Tab-separated table of C-alpha atoms in Angstrom:
chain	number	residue	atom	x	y	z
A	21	UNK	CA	3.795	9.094	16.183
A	22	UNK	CA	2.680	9.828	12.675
A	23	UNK	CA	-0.821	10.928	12.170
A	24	UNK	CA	-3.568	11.275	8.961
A	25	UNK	CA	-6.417	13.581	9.780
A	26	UNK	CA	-8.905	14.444	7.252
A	27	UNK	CA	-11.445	16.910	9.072
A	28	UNK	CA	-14.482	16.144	6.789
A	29	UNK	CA	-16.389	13.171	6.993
A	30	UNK	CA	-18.829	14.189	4.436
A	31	UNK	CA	-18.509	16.851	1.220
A	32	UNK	CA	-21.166	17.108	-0.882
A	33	UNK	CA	-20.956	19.252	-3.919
A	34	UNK	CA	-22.708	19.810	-6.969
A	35	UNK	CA	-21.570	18.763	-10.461
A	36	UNK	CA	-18.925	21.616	-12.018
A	37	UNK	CA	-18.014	22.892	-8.612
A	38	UNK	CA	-14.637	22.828	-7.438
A	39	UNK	CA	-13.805	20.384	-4.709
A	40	UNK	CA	-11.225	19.969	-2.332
A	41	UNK	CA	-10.249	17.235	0.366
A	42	UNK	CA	-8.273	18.086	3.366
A	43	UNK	CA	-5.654	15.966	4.399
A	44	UNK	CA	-3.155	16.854	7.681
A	45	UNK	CA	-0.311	14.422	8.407
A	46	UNK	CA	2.065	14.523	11.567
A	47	UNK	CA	5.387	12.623	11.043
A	48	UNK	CA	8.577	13.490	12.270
A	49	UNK	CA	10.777	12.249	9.076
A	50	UNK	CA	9.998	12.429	5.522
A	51	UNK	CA	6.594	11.205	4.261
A	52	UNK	CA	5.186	9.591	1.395
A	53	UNK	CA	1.825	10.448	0.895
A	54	UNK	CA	-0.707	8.905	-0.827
A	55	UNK	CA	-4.429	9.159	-1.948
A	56	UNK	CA	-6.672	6.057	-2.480
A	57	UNK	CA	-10.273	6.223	-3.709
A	58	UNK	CA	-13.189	3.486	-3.438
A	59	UNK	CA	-16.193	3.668	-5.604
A	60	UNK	CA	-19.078	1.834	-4.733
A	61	UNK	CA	-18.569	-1.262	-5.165
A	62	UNK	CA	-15.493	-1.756	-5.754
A	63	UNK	CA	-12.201	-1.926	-4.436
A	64	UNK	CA	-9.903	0.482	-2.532
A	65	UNK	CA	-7.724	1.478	-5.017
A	66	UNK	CA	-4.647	4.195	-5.649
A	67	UNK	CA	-5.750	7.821	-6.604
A	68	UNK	CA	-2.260	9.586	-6.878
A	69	UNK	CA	0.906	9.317	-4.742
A	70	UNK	CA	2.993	13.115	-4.351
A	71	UNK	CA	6.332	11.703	-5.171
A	72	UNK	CA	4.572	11.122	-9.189
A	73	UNK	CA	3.462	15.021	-9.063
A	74	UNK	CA	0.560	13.435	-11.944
A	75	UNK	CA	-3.118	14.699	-12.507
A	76	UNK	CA	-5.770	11.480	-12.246
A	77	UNK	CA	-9.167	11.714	-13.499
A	78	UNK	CA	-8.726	15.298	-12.883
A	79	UNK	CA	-7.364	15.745	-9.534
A	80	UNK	CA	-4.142	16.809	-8.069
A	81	UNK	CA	-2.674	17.228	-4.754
A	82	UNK	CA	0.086	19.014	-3.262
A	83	UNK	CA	2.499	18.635	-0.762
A	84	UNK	CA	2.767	21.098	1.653
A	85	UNK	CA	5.619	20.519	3.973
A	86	UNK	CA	5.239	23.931	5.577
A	87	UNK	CA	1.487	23.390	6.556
A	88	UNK	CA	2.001	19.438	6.491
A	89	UNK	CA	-0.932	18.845	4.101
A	90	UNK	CA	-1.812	17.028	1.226
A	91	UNK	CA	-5.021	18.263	0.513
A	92	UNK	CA	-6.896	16.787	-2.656
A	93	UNK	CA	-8.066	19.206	-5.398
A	94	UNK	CA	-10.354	19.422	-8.648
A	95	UNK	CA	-11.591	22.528	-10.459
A	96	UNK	CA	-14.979	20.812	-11.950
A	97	UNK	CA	-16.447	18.145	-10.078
A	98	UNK	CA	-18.296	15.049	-11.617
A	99	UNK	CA	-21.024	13.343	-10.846
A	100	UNK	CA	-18.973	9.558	-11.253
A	101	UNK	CA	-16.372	11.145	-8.702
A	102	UNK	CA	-18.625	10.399	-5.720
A	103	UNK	CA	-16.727	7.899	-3.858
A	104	UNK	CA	-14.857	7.572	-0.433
A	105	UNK	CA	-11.220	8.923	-0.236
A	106	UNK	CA	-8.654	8.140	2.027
A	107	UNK	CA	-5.302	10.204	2.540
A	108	UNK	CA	-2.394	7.844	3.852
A	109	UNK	CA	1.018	8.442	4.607
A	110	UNK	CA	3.995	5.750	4.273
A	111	UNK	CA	6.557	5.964	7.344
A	112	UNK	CA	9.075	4.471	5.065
A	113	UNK	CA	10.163	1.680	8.047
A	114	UNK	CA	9.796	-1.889	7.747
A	115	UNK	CA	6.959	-3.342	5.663
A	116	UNK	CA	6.426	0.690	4.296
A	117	UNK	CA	3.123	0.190	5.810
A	118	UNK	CA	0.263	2.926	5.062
A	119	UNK	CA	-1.183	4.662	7.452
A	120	UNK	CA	-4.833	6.109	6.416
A	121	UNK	CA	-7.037	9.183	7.584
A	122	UNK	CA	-10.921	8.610	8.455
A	123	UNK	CA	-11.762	9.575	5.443
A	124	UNK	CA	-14.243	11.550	3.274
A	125	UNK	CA	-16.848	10.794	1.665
A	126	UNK	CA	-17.545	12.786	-1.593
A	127	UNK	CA	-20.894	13.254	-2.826
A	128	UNK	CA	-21.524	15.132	-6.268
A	129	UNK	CA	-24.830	16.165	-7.015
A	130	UNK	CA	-26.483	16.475	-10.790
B	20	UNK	CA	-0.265	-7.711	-11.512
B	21	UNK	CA	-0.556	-8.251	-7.622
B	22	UNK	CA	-4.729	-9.134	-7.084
B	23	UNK	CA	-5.721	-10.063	-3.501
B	24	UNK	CA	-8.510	-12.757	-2.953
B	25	UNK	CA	-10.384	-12.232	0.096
B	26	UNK	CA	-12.979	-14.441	1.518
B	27	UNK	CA	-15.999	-14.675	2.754
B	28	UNK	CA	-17.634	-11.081	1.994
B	29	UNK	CA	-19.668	-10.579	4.717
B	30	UNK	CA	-20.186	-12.702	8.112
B	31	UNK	CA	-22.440	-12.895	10.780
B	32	UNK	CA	-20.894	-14.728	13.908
B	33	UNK	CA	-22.036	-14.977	17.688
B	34	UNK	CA	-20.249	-13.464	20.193
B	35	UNK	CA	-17.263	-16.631	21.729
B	36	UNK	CA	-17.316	-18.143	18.477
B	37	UNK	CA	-14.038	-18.643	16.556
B	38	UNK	CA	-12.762	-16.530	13.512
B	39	UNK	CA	-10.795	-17.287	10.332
B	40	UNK	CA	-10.877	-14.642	7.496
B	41	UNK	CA	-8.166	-15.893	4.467
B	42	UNK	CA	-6.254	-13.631	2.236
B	43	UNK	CA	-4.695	-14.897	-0.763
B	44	UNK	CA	-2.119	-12.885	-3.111
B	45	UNK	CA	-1.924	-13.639	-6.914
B	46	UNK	CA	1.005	-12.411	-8.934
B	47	UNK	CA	3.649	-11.553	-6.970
B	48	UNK	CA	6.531	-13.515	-4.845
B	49	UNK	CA	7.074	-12.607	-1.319
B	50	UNK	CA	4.766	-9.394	-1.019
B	51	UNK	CA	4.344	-7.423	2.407
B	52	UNK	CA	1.053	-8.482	3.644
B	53	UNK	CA	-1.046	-6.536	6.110
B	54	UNK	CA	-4.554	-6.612	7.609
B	55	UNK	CA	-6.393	-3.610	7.994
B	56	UNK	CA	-9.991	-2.746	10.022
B	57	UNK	CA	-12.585	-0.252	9.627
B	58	UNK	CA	-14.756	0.023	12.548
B	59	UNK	CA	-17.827	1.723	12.189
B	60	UNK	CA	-17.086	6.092	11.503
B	61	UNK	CA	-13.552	5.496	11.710
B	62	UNK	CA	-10.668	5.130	9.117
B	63	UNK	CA	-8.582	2.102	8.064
B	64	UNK	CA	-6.333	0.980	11.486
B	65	UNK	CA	-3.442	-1.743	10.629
B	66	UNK	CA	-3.648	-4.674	12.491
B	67	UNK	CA	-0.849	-6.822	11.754
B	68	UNK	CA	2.127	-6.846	8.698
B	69	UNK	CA	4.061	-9.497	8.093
B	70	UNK	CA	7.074	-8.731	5.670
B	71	UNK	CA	7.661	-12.373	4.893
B	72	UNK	CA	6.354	-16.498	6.367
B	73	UNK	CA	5.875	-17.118	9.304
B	74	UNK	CA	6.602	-13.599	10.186
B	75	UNK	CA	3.868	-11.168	11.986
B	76	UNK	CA	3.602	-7.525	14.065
B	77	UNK	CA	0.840	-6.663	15.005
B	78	UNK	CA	0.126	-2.930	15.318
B	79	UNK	CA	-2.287	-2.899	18.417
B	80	UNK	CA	-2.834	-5.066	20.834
B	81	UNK	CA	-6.477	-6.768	20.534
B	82	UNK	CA	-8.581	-9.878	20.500
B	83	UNK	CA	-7.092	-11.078	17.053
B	84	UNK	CA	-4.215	-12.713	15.862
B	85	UNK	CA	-2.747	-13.180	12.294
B	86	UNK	CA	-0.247	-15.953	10.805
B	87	UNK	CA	1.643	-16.030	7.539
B	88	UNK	CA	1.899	-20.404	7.131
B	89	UNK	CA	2.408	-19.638	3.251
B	90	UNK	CA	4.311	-16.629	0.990
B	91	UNK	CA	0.821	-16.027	-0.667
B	92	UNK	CA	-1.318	-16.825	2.864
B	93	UNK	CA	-2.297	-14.159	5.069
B	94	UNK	CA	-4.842	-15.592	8.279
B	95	UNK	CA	-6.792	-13.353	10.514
B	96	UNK	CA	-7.643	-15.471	13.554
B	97	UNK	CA	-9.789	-15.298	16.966
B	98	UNK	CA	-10.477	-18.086	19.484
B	99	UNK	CA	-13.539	-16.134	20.774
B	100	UNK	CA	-15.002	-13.085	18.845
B	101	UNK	CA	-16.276	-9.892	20.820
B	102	UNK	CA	-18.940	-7.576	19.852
B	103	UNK	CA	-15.936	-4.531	19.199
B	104	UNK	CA	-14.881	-7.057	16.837
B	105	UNK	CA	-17.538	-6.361	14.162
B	106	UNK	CA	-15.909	-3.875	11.315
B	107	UNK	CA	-14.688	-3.888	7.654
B	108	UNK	CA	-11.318	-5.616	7.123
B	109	UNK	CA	-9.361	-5.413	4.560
B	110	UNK	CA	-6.407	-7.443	3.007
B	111	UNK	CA	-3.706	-5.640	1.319
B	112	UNK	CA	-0.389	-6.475	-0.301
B	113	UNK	CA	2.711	-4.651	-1.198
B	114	UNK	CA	3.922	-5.787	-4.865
B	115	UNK	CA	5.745	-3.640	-7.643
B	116	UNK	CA	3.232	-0.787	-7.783
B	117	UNK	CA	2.303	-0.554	-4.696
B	118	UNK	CA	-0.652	-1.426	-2.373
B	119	UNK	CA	-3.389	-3.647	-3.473
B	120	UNK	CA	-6.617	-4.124	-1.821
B	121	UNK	CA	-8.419	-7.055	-1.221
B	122	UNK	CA	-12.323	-6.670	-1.256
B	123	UNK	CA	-12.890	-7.003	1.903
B	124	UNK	CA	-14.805	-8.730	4.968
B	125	UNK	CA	-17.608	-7.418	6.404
B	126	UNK	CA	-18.241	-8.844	9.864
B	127	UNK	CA	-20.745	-8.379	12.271
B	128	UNK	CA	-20.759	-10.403	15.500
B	129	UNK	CA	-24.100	-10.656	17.354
């Protein structure tokens, strides 16, 4: 069965800092993996995906097939990146349906 | 562009009473539709999909039940709400770029 952990509930940094998100998948074929953001207030929305291999707003994320993680990354924090991230992972089947870590709340501090 | 309408944004029902949360999709023909939860410290769980009308899977078994009667129409339905029902749920719809989230239902049964 395929599987999104994402160990950290809670991050708080402070502004400039780097940050990083863990993500850990389990999934016995090959994923697509995904990272959605929601800033308060609004709606869940895409981040990045690791098939696109882009920067947004800043952050990047690897996949590591060898370690099976996507973990989330940016060098310098800011303070309008404090939000609620999710890492999910598309088995591909029918519907490509998501499935989505607990996710972690980000916190960046002035 | 794929938006999803989602109503009401927050509910307060008693515990037996019926349910009926609407999702609407704007933009796109024939779009994978899925339901998603958020229970209190946990992460987004799929509750049903439904890849076309008329058309539903549901993920986990449960209290709830979903329909499709339209293309654009996605129903999340119980005949007697529990307390474990309470959570965040979220509408979301497959279209050319991807997923798109709904705003979501909060509902809290007393």
């Amino acid at each position: 069965a395929q599987r999104v952990t994402q160990p950290e509930k809670l991050l708080s940094v402070f502004k400039g800092a780097p940050v990083e998100l863990k993500c850990n998948y389990s999934y016995s074929g090959s994923p697509e993996l995904f990272w959605y953001v929601q800033y308060s207030r609004q709606r869940l929305q895409l981040l990045l995906r690791h098939i696109s291999r882009e920067s947004i707003k800043g952050f990047t994320a690897d996949l590591n097939k060898g370690e099976t993680s996507f973990h989330l990354k940016k060098p310098f924090a800011q303070e309008e990146d404090s939000a609620m991230y999710y890492c999910a992972l598309s088995r591909g089947n029918a519907g490509n349906m998501l499935t989505f870590g607990g996710g972690t709340r980000l916190m960046v501090k002035p | 562009s794929q938006t999803i309408h989602q109503w009401p944004a927050t509910l307060v029902q008693p515990v037996g009473s019926p349910l009926s949360l609407e999702c609407t999709v704007e933009g796109t023909s024939n779009p994978n539709l899925y339901w998603y939860r958020q229970a209190a410290g946990r992460g987004l769980q799929l509750l049903f999909y439904s890849v076309g009308i008329g058309q539903i899977s549901s993920e986990v078994p449960q209290n709830l039940s979903a329909s499709r009667p339209q293309d654009r129409q996605f129903i999340l339905s119980s005949k007697k709400l529990l307390l474990s029902d309470s959570g965040f749920y979220l509408c979301a719809g497959t279209g050319n770029r991807g997923y798109t989230f709904g705003s979501g239902t909060r509902l809290t049964v007393v």
